XYZ file of C-alpha atoms in Angstrom:
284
model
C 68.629 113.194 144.825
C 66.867 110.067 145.052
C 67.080 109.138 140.958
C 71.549 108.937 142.237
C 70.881 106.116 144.774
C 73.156 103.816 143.748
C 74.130 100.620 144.989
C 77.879 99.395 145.495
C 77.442 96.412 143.397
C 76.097 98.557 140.203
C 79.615 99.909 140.337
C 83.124 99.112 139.374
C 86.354 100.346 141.550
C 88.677 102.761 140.562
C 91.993 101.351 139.857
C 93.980 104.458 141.904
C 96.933 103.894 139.403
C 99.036 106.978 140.450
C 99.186 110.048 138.295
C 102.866 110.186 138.429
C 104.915 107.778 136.503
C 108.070 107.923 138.075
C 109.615 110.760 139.998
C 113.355 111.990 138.242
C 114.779 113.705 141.286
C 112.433 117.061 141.228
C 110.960 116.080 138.015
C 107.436 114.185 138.391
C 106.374 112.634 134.917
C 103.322 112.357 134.588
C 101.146 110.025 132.839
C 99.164 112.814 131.572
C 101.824 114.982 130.170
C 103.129 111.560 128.672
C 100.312 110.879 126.859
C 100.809 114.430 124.724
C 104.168 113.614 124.167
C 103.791 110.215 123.249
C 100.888 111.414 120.841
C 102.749 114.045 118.943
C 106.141 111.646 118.300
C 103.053 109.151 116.818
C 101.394 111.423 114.664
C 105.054 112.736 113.333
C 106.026 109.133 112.836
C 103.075 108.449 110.975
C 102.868 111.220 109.031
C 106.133 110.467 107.899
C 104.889 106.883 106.888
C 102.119 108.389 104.572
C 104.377 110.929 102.839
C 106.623 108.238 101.715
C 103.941 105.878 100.787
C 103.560 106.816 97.168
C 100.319 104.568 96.691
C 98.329 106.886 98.625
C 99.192 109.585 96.272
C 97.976 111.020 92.889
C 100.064 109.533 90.087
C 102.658 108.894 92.984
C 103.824 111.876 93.550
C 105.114 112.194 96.952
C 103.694 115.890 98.337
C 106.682 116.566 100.498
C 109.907 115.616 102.122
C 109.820 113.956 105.326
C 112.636 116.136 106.557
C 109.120 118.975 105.993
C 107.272 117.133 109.025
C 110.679 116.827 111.222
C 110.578 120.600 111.313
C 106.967 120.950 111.556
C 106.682 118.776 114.697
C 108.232 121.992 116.400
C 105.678 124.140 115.121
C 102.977 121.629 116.446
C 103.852 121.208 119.892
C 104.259 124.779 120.504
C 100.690 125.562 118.761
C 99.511 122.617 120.823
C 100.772 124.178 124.301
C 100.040 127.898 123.769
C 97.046 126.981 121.826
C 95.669 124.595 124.141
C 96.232 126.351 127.198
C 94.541 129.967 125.723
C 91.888 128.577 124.765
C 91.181 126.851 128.043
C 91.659 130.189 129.692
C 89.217 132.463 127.114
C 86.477 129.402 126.775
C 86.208 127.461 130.185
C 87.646 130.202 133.112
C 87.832 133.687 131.784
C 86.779 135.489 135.071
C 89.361 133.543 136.549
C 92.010 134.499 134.954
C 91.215 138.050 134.665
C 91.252 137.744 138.391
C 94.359 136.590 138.547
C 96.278 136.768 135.132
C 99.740 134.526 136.703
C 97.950 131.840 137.535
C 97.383 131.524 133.169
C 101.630 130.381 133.047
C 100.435 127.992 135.928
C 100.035 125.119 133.458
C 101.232 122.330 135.975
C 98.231 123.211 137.714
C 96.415 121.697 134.579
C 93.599 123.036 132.374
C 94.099 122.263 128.631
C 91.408 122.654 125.740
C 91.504 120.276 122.726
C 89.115 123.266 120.834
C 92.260 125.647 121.408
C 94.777 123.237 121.014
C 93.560 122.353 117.369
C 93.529 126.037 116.478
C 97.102 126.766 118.018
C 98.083 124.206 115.640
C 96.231 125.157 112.096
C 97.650 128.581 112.872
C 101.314 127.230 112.901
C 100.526 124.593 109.692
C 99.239 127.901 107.886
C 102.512 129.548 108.474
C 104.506 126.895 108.241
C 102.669 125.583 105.028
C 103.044 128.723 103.111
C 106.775 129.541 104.244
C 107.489 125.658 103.062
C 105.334 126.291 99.995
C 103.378 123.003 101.024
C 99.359 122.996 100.258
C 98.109 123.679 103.387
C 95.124 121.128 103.236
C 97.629 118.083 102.098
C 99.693 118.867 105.292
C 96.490 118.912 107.786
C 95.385 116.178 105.929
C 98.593 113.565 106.933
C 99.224 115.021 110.373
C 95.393 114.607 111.333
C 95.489 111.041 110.325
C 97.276 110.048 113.574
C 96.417 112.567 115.852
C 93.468 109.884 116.622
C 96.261 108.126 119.182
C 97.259 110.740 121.083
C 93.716 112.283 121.720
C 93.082 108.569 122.923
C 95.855 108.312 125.652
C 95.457 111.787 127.034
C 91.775 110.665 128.016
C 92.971 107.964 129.392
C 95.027 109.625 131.281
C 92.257 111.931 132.556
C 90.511 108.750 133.891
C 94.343 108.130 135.364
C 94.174 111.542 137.053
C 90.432 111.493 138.001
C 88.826 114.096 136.372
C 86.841 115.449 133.509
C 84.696 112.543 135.301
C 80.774 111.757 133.611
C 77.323 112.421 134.991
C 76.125 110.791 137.832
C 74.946 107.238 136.351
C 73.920 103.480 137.487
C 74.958 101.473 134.580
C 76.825 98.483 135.454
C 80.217 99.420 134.437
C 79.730 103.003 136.620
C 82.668 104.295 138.498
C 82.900 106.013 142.039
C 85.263 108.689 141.111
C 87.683 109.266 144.380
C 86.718 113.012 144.060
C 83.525 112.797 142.573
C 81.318 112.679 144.890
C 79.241 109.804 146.442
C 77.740 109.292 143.701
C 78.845 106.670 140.562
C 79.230 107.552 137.643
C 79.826 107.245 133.537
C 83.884 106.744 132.950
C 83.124 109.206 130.188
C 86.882 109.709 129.615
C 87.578 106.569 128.355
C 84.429 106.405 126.141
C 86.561 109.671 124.406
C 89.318 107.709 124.671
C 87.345 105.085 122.717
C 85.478 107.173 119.900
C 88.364 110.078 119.431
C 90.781 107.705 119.605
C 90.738 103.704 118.545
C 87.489 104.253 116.447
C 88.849 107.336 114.675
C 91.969 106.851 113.615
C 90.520 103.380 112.500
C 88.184 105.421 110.686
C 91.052 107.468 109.630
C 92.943 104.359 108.222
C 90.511 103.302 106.052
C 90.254 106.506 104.451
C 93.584 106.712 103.629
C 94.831 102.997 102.563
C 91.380 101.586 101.898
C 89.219 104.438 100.119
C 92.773 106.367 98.865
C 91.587 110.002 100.033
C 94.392 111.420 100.695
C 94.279 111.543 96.264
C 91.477 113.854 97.533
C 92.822 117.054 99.245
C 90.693 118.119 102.514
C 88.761 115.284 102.538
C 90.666 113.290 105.472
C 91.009 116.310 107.166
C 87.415 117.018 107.403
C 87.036 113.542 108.383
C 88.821 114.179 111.127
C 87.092 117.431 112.611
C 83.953 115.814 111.588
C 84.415 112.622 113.588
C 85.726 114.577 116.228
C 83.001 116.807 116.651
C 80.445 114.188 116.434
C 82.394 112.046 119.051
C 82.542 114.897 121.426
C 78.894 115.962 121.461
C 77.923 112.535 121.820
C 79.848 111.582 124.756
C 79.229 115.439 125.982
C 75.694 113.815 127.367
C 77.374 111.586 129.806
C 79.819 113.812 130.683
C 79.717 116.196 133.792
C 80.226 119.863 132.316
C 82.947 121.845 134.093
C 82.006 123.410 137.674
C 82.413 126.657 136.524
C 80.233 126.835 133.734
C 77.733 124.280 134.049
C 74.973 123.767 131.525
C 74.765 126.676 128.817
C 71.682 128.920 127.930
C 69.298 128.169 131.127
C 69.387 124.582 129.784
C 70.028 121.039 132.001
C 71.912 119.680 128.766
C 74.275 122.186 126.616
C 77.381 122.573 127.332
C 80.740 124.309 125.875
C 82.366 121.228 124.574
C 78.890 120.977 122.281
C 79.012 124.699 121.384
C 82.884 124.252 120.329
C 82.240 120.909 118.759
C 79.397 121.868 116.327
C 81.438 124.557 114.218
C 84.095 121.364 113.930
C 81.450 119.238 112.345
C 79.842 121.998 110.213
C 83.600 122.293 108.677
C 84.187 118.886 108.260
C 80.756 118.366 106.390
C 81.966 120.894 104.381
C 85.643 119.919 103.542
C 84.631 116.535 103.033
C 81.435 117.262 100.313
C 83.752 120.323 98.552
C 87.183 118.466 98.307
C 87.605 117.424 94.977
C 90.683 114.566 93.748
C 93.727 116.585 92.953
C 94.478 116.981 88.934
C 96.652 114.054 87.569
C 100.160 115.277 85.912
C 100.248 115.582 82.410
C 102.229 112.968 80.344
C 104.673 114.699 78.799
């Protein structure tokens, strides 16, 4: 225990800003559950911007009606929520919830995975793509573009909320978590908050006003899952892993946000080196 000796002045206090916002009568809002809505009305806004930006696109051809992503947003927020919150409960507390199968509708009581979340919501972009008659890749590829933003606020509201805190560290800008322990350590939510969010939709940005990609189907959204990926493994080394699972495979370093992540950046690789620029129209 010795090597998590850490002195006060190697550390920098928690700013105990209060998880709820304001309280509406019964209704708490909280910053957390603000930080998803705030992040799907961005990446529908922006979305919007890109599909009526005909610069980005081949010839420019516009590749759907924004009135498309006004009724996809729907489809999003539910695959987000019922994707998000089943995947939490099959890949971080399983026995749990076999245990006791109400507490999965208790979602107030938190416990939301990105990994699940992301799936929810290529499920409902499938569907939706094919009943719209909408290239499937061209849609993932616009509403990915700003997801970036709302990834970013929901970690900071984790470091709001106190949780999903790092591993026990000394660095200089360490935090003493008020329930993590005695010990200080990395404000690894915010260093998500950092690479998933500000750097990536940066990232994002240039790809699609700089570099012109979206001309290229898939490739912005493997950009996306790739940079994702790679910015969750990395920060997955200062991160604590959950309670409940701990490190994976008798190891003191894997853990299920790197065993989710991988496949992400495997796909991305892939999307990215396969996508080819879409055809040009014919002149007539």
């Amino acid at each position: 225990m010795s090597e998590y000796f850490l002195l006060p002045l190697a550390s920098l206090p928690f700013p105990n800003i209060d998880p709820v916002i304001v309280n509406i009568g019964p209704l708490a809002v909280h910053w957390y559950g603000v930080g998803y809505i705030v992040g799907i009305l961005f990446a529908w806004w922006y979305a919007k911007g890109l599909v009526t930006n005909a610069r980005l696109w081949p010839d420019g051809h516009l590749p759907m009606k924004p009135e498309d992503l006004d009724d996809f947003i729907v489809w999003a927020a539910i695959g987000v929520v019922l994707g998000g919150r089943t995947g939490y409960v099959l890949f971080y507390d399983l026995p749990r919830y076999i245990a006791h199968p109400l507490d999965i509708f208790a979602v107030w009581q938190g416990g939301m995975s990105f990994h699940g979340g992301l799936l929810g919501v290529i499920l409902g972009m499938t569907l939706f793509s094919l009943k719209r008659r909408i290239p499937t890749w061209t849609l993932f590829d616009v509403v990915s573009a700003g997801v970036p933003v709302g990834l970013g606020l929901v970690r900071v509201a984790n470091f709001i909320n106190s949780e999903l805190w790092g591993r026990p560290s000394d660095v200089p800008w360490a935090i003493e978590f008020p329930n993590g322990g005695p010990f200080t350590r990395h404000p690894s939510q915010l260093y998500e908050a950092l690479l998933e969010g500000l750097v990536l939709f940066l990232v994002l940005r240039f790809l699609t006003h700089s570099r012109l990609k979206l001309k290229t189907p898939r490739f912005v959204g493997g950009a996306f899952i790739c940079g994702y990926g790679l910015s969750r493994i990395f920060v997955e080394f200062f991160r604590e892993p959950d309670q409940q699972l701990g490190y994976l495979l008798g190891t003191n370093w894997l853990t299920m946000g790197m065993i989710l992540s991988t496949p992400m950046v495997l796909a991305g690789i892939w999307a990215m080196v396969t996508a080819k620029p879409a055809p040009q129209p014919r002149a007539a």
